[in-house]
């Protein structure tokens, strides 16, 4: 089994929720290995931000994107080689600010890839400006008197956009987060895992989440129920809100063809002739 650590010095603040996420990802990859998904078949992409540094700390192949472009590169990789399992990491600013349209369209197309959203409710790397997911009243560098905007609700937004697997997890509940990641990667279609991720420097939400986070016992069978549960603020639910089977983009596009295998067999034929 491949060692997933790298020799890069870790610069996350101690106590940052990103540590829980990386630990859950490593555990999920080991679990996926046991379910016949090889590490070499997993490719990652990331945006720019504290979340994006996960790319440096994981010994996996992939592309470190531009800000908001984690899913653009992920979609390109998947279309070039549909046999790969792609995991994309985005911040809330990255995926629902700069990269919003890429996120919505990847979900709409039902691209067969996984997006893990590090939702720390702010732009952490650039010192705590408000993001599209910051709570109303959030005080940061760009909103010293408190944000007056209503935030996006990531889970309902992605359900409405067409994601076929939509879950939420909490970075301090590593086993549950790992389970969500494994299920998301195994799902055929666009899978989305929102991770509630405290940012100890600019938005320390540990106390809030430790008090309010509740596990969903079952996947809601009605969409209306899923949306109501996802929007609840009294209890904050984690678990799978929605899962459905729908045709995936690369199969609609290519039918039975597979450009990677075609390129590979053409190269093999050329090699054979030479
Ligand atoms: C197009 C563009 N705009 C702005 C920046 C500067 N920038 C780098 S990281 C970042 C914020 C990242 O926030 P988020 O995606 O929420 O990730 P976090 O750092 O919170 O994990 C910004 C604004 C950039 N790199 N590119
Ligand atoms: S600024 Fe926030 S998100 Fe970034 S490493 Fe520190 S705690 Fe984590």
GROMACS .gro file of C-alpha atoms and ligand atoms in nm:
model
  308
    1UNK     CA    1   0.000   0.000   0.000
    2UNK     CA    2   0.141   0.340  -0.097
    3UNK     CA    3   0.249   0.581   0.179
    4UNK     CA    4   0.016   0.884   0.147
    5UNK     CA    5   0.227   1.133   0.343
    6UNK     CA    6   0.465   1.375   0.170
    7UNK     CA    7   0.775   1.554   0.298
    8UNK     CA    8   0.614   1.902   0.274
    9UNK     CA    9   0.615   2.100   0.601
   10UNK     CA   10   0.258   2.148   0.721
   11UNK     CA   11   0.160   2.515   0.765
   12UNK     CA   12  -0.200   2.477   0.883
   13UNK     CA   13  -0.271   2.644   1.220
   14UNK     CA   14  -0.273   2.387   1.498
   15UNK     CA   15  -0.632   2.285   1.568
   16UNK     CA   16  -0.749   2.366   1.213
   17UNK     CA   17  -1.032   2.144   1.088
   18UNK     CA   18  -0.826   2.065   0.779
   19UNK     CA   19  -0.633   1.810   0.989
   20UNK     CA   20  -0.952   1.609   1.044
   21UNK     CA   21  -1.024   1.623   0.672
   22UNK     CA   22  -0.682   1.498   0.564
   23UNK     CA   23  -0.691   1.217   0.820
   24UNK     CA   24  -1.035   1.110   0.698
   25UNK     CA   25  -0.920   1.124   0.334
   26UNK     CA   26  -0.617   0.902   0.404
   27UNK     CA   27  -0.835   0.653   0.590
   28UNK     CA   28  -1.091   0.662   0.307
   29UNK     CA   29  -0.822   0.585   0.048
   30UNK     CA   30  -0.710   0.282   0.249
   31UNK     CA   31  -1.073   0.170   0.275
   32UNK     CA   32  -1.120   0.224  -0.099
   33UNK     CA   33  -0.808   0.016  -0.167
   34UNK     CA   34  -0.980  -0.270   0.016
   35UNK     CA   35  -1.283  -0.214  -0.213
   36UNK     CA   36  -1.076  -0.257  -0.530
   37UNK     CA   37  -1.010   0.115  -0.596
   38UNK     CA   38  -0.633   0.133  -0.637
   39UNK     CA   39  -0.440   0.441  -0.520
   40UNK     CA   40  -0.297   0.480  -0.873
   41UNK     CA   41  -0.649   0.511  -1.010
   42UNK     CA   42  -0.728   0.805  -0.779
   43UNK     CA   43  -0.644   1.155  -0.903
   44UNK     CA   44  -0.693   1.475  -0.701
   45UNK     CA   45  -0.740   1.841  -0.786
   46UNK     CA   46  -0.752   2.140  -0.553
   47UNK     CA   47  -0.824   2.511  -0.560
   48UNK     CA   48  -0.622   2.784  -0.393
   49UNK     CA   49  -0.654   2.847  -0.020
   50UNK     CA   50  -0.574   2.676   0.310
   51UNK     CA   51  -0.787   2.382   0.191
   52UNK     CA   52  -0.579   2.359  -0.128
   53UNK     CA   53  -0.266   2.277   0.068
   54UNK     CA   54  -0.410   1.930   0.116
   55UNK     CA   55  -0.273   1.873  -0.235
   56UNK     CA   56   0.083   1.924  -0.104
   57UNK     CA   57   0.033   1.689   0.189
   58UNK     CA   58  -0.107   1.391  -0.004
   59UNK     CA   59   0.114   1.165  -0.213
   60UNK     CA   60  -0.140   1.131  -0.494
   61UNK     CA   61  -0.136   1.230  -0.861
   62UNK     CA   62  -0.328   1.536  -0.971
   63UNK     CA   63  -0.336   1.902  -1.065
   64UNK     CA   64  -0.319   2.200  -0.830
   65UNK     CA   65  -0.562   2.438  -0.996
   66UNK     CA   66  -0.619   2.810  -1.007
   67UNK     CA   67  -0.851   2.966  -0.751
   68UNK     CA   68  -1.200   2.828  -0.817
   69UNK     CA   69  -1.085   2.592  -1.091
   70UNK     CA   70  -1.053   2.263  -0.903
   71UNK     CA   71  -1.358   2.125  -1.082
   72UNK     CA   72  -1.260   2.258  -1.424
   73UNK     CA   73  -0.937   2.057  -1.411
   74UNK     CA   74  -1.118   1.759  -1.257
   75UNK     CA   75  -1.368   1.751  -1.541
   76UNK     CA   76  -1.091   1.769  -1.801
   77UNK     CA   77  -0.907   1.477  -1.640
   78UNK     CA   78  -1.224   1.267  -1.619
   79UNK     CA   79  -1.308   1.330  -1.985
   80UNK     CA   80  -0.952   1.240  -2.090
   81UNK     CA   81  -0.958   0.918  -1.889
   82UNK     CA   82  -1.300   0.809  -1.763
   83UNK     CA   83  -1.142   0.510  -1.585
   84UNK     CA   84  -0.997   0.737  -1.314
   85UNK     CA   85  -1.163   0.825  -0.985
   86UNK     CA   86  -1.133   1.200  -0.935
   87UNK     CA   87  -1.151   1.373  -0.597
   88UNK     CA   88  -1.160   1.753  -0.598
   89UNK     CA   89  -1.097   1.968  -0.292
   90UNK     CA   90  -1.246   2.317  -0.274
   91UNK     CA   91  -1.285   2.590  -0.014
   92UNK     CA   92  -1.622   2.760   0.033
   93UNK     CA   93  -1.480   3.073  -0.131
   94UNK     CA   94  -1.312   2.862  -0.397
   95UNK     CA   95  -1.604   2.642  -0.500
   96UNK     CA   96  -1.902   2.868  -0.428
   97UNK     CA   97  -1.739   3.208  -0.493
   98UNK     CA   98  -1.470   3.213  -0.764
   99UNK     CA   99  -1.567   2.869  -0.897
  100UNK     CA  100  -1.944   2.880  -0.850
  101UNK     CA  101  -2.039   2.822  -1.211
  102UNK     CA  102  -1.795   2.530  -1.245
  103UNK     CA  103  -1.948   2.369  -0.938
  104UNK     CA  104  -2.307   2.414  -1.052
  105UNK     CA  105  -2.237   2.292  -1.404
  106UNK     CA  106  -2.037   1.988  -1.292
  107UNK     CA  107  -2.337   1.894  -1.075
  108UNK     CA  108  -2.586   1.972  -1.354
  109UNK     CA  109  -2.390   1.750  -1.595
  110UNK     CA  110  -2.363   1.475  -1.337
  111UNK     CA  111  -1.989   1.450  -1.396
  112UNK     CA  112  -1.868   1.129  -1.233
  113UNK     CA  113  -1.639   1.302  -0.981
  114UNK     CA  114  -1.634   1.388  -0.610
  115UNK     CA  115  -1.615   1.737  -0.461
  116UNK     CA  116  -1.509   1.772  -0.099
  117UNK     CA  117  -1.599   2.123   0.018
  118UNK     CA  118  -1.391   2.253   0.312
  119UNK     CA  119  -1.655   2.488   0.451
  120UNK     CA  120  -1.486   2.709   0.708
  121UNK     CA  121  -1.724   2.997   0.639
  122UNK     CA  122  -1.452   3.239   0.532
  123UNK     CA  123  -1.149   3.295   0.310
  124UNK     CA  124  -0.893   3.150   0.552
  125UNK     CA  125  -0.568   3.184   0.357
  126UNK     CA  126  -0.627   3.552   0.283
  127UNK     CA  127  -0.701   3.623   0.651
  128UNK     CA  128  -1.070   3.586   0.704
  129UNK     CA  129  -1.269   3.787   0.450
  130UNK     CA  130  -1.635   3.684   0.436
  131UNK     CA  131  -1.729   3.415   0.184
  132UNK     CA  132  -2.060   3.320   0.018
  133UNK     CA  133  -2.111   3.076   0.307
  134UNK     CA  134  -2.026   3.311   0.597
  135UNK     CA  135  -2.312   3.343   0.845
  136UNK     CA  136  -2.505   3.671   0.857
  137UNK     CA  137  -2.323   3.897   1.102
  138UNK     CA  138  -1.979   3.737   1.039
  139UNK     CA  139  -1.708   3.987   1.133
  140UNK     CA  140  -1.390   3.965   0.928
  141UNK     CA  141  -1.134   4.178   0.750
  142UNK     CA  142  -1.379   4.287   0.478
  143UNK     CA  143  -1.688   4.297   0.700
  144UNK     CA  144  -1.573   4.464   1.026
  145UNK     CA  145  -1.935   4.550   1.121
  146UNK     CA  146  -2.067   4.205   1.032
  147UNK     CA  147  -2.174   4.057   0.699
  148UNK     CA  148  -2.522   4.174   0.601
  149UNK     CA  149  -2.568   3.903   0.334
  150UNK     CA  150  -2.762   3.580   0.368
  151UNK     CA  151  -2.526   3.286   0.301
  152UNK     CA  152  -2.569   3.008   0.045
  153UNK     CA  153  -2.675   2.677   0.190
  154UNK     CA  154  -2.439   2.435   0.017
  155UNK     CA  155  -2.640   2.112   0.050
  156UNK     CA  156  -2.973   2.245  -0.089
  157UNK     CA  157  -2.786   2.439  -0.358
  158UNK     CA  158  -2.606   2.127  -0.484
  159UNK     CA  159  -2.923   1.917  -0.468
  160UNK     CA  160  -3.104   2.178  -0.678
  161UNK     CA  161  -2.811   2.198  -0.921
  162UNK     CA  162  -2.839   1.825  -0.993
  163UNK     CA  163  -2.574   1.650  -0.782
  164UNK     CA  164  -2.674   1.285  -0.747
  165UNK     CA  165  -2.501   1.224  -0.412
  166UNK     CA  166  -2.512   1.502  -0.152
  167UNK     CA  167  -2.380   1.464   0.200
  168UNK     CA  168  -2.255   1.672   0.490
  169UNK     CA  169  -1.993   1.578   0.749
  170UNK     CA  170  -1.796   1.744   1.030
  171UNK     CA  171  -1.416   1.747   1.034
  172UNK     CA  172  -1.407   1.648   1.402
  173UNK     CA  173  -1.606   1.327   1.334
  174UNK     CA  174  -1.340   1.154   1.131
  175UNK     CA  175  -1.493   0.805   1.103
  176UNK     CA  176  -1.823   0.947   0.978
  177UNK     CA  177  -1.642   1.182   0.737
  178UNK     CA  178  -1.437   0.887   0.610
  179UNK     CA  179  -1.756   0.687   0.552
  180UNK     CA  180  -1.910   0.979   0.355
  181UNK     CA  181  -1.597   1.010   0.138
  182UNK     CA  182  -1.586   0.636   0.062
  183UNK     CA  183  -1.955   0.636  -0.033
  184UNK     CA  184  -1.912   0.953  -0.241
  185UNK     CA  185  -1.619   0.811  -0.438
  186UNK     CA  186  -1.803   0.483  -0.495
  187UNK     CA  187  -2.113   0.669  -0.617
  188UNK     CA  188  -2.143   0.687  -0.995
  189UNK     CA  189  -2.218   1.051  -1.073
  190UNK     CA  190  -2.147   1.390  -0.918
  191UNK     CA  191  -2.093   1.340  -0.547
  192UNK     CA  192  -2.068   1.630  -0.307
  193UNK     CA  193  -1.952   1.621   0.055
  194UNK     CA  194  -1.979   1.948   0.246
  195UNK     CA  195  -1.741   1.932   0.541
  196UNK     CA  196  -1.807   2.166   0.832
  197UNK     CA  197  -1.451   2.280   0.900
  198UNK     CA  198  -1.367   2.510   1.191
  199UNK     CA  199  -1.103   2.774   1.117
  200UNK     CA  200  -0.942   2.840   1.455
  201UNK     CA  201  -0.789   3.166   1.332
  202UNK     CA  202  -1.096   3.342   1.188
  203UNK     CA  203  -1.410   3.136   1.246
  204UNK     CA  204  -1.376   2.898   1.536
  205UNK     CA  205  -1.695   2.695   1.521
  206UNK     CA  206  -1.594   2.389   1.729
  207UNK     CA  207  -1.824   2.475   2.020
  208UNK     CA  208  -2.119   2.546   1.791
  209UNK     CA  209  -2.079   2.223   1.593
  210UNK     CA  210  -2.003   2.008   1.897
  211UNK     CA  211  -2.333   2.125   2.045
  212UNK     CA  212  -2.551   2.122   1.736
  213UNK     CA  213  -2.430   1.848   1.504
  214UNK     CA  214  -2.667   1.550   1.482
  215UNK     CA  215  -2.638   1.242   1.263
  216UNK     CA  216  -2.910   1.167   1.008
  217UNK     CA  217  -3.018   0.810   1.074
  218UNK     CA  218  -3.150   0.743   0.724
  219UNK     CA  219  -3.135   0.904   0.381
  220UNK     CA  220  -3.458   1.113   0.353
  221UNK     CA  221  -3.680   0.957   0.089
  222UNK     CA  222  -3.845   1.285  -0.015
  223UNK     CA  223  -3.648   1.575  -0.160
  224UNK     CA  224  -3.860   1.825   0.035
  225UNK     CA  225  -3.765   1.649   0.359
  226UNK     CA  226  -3.396   1.647   0.261
  227UNK     CA  227  -3.407   2.022   0.195
  228UNK     CA  228  -3.584   2.098   0.524
  229UNK     CA  229  -3.334   1.888   0.723
  230UNK     CA  230  -3.038   2.042   0.538
  231UNK     CA  231  -3.162   2.395   0.619
  232UNK     CA  232  -3.220   2.326   0.988
  233UNK     CA  233  -3.014   2.553   1.215
  234UNK     CA  234  -3.150   2.432   1.549
  235UNK     CA  235  -2.982   2.097   1.493
  236UNK     CA  236  -2.717   2.083   1.221
  237UNK     CA  237  -2.752   1.749   1.044
  238UNK     CA  238  -2.469   1.545   0.897
  239UNK     CA  239  -2.509   1.238   0.676
  240UNK     CA  240  -2.642   1.163   0.328
  241UNK     CA  241  -2.928   1.394   0.226
  242UNK     CA  242  -2.979   1.276  -0.127
  243UNK     CA  243  -2.872   0.992  -0.355
  244UNK     CA  244  -3.011   0.899  -0.695
  245UNK     CA  245  -2.905   0.715  -1.011
  246UNK     CA  246  -2.884   0.926  -1.328
  247UNK     CA  247  -2.688   0.895  -1.653
  248UNK     CA  248  -2.335   1.034  -1.616
  249UNK     CA  249  -2.189   1.290  -1.854
  250UNK     CA  250  -1.897   1.097  -2.004
  251UNK     CA  251  -2.117   0.799  -2.089
  252UNK     CA  252  -2.377   1.022  -2.256
  253UNK     CA  253  -2.094   1.188  -2.448
  254UNK     CA  254  -1.893   0.883  -2.550
  255UNK     CA  255  -2.158   0.607  -2.544
  256UNK     CA  256  -1.954   0.284  -2.543
  257UNK     CA  257  -1.628   0.449  -2.648
  258UNK     CA  258  -1.343   0.521  -2.409
  259UNK     CA  259  -1.086   0.771  -2.542
  260UNK     CA  260  -0.816   0.660  -2.299
  261UNK     CA  261  -0.842   0.294  -2.392
  262UNK     CA  262  -0.858   0.386  -2.761
  263UNK     CA  263  -0.540   0.595  -2.733
  264UNK     CA  264  -0.373   0.318  -2.536
  265UNK     CA  265  -0.454   0.043  -2.784
  266UNK     CA  266  -0.351   0.266  -3.079
  267UNK     CA  267  -0.016   0.328  -2.907
  268UNK     CA  268   0.024  -0.043  -2.842
  269UNK     CA  269  -0.049  -0.121  -3.207
  270UNK     CA  270   0.213   0.135  -3.317
  271UNK     CA  271   0.466  -0.015  -3.075
  272UNK     CA  272   0.390  -0.361  -3.207
  273UNK     CA  273   0.451  -0.250  -3.568
  274UNK     CA  274   0.781  -0.074  -3.488
  275LIG     C1  275  -0.873   3.481  -0.901
  275LIG     C2  276  -0.811   3.495  -0.763
  275LIG     N1  277  -0.865   3.583  -0.676
  275LIG     C3  278  -0.813   3.594  -0.553
  275LIG     C4  279  -0.704   3.518  -0.516
  275LIG     C5  280  -0.645   3.534  -0.378
  275LIG     N2  281  -0.683   3.423  -0.291
  275LIG     C6  282  -0.602   3.317  -0.271
  275LIG     S1  283  -0.667   3.208  -0.162
  275LIG     C7  284  -0.805   3.304  -0.141
  275LIG     C8  285  -0.913   3.265  -0.045
  275LIG     C9  286  -0.939   3.119  -0.033
  275LIG     O1  287  -1.056   3.101   0.041
  275LIG     P1  288  -1.133   2.964   0.040
  275LIG     O2  289  -1.150   2.915  -0.098
  275LIG     O3  290  -1.258   2.978   0.120
  275LIG     O4  291  -1.029   2.865   0.109
  275LIG     P2  292  -0.967   2.861   0.254
  275LIG     O5  293  -0.839   2.939   0.250
  275LIG     O6  294  -1.067   2.920   0.349
  275LIG     O7  295  -0.945   2.715   0.274
  275LIG    C10  296  -0.800   3.419  -0.219
  275LIG    C11  297  -0.904   3.525  -0.222
  275LIG    C12  298  -0.651   3.427  -0.609
  275LIG     N3  299  -0.550   3.345  -0.579
  275LIG     N4  300  -0.706   3.419  -0.732
  276LIG     S1  301  -0.635   3.022   0.871
  276LIG    FE1  302  -0.806   2.892   0.930
  276LIG     S2  303  -0.835   2.748   0.759
  276LIG    FE2  304  -0.632   2.841   0.739
  276LIG     S3  305  -0.492   2.696   0.841
  276LIG    FE3  306  -0.550   2.852   0.992
  276LIG     S4  307  -0.726   2.765   1.097
  276LIG    FE4  308  -0.700   2.650   0.908
   0.00000   0.00000   0.00000
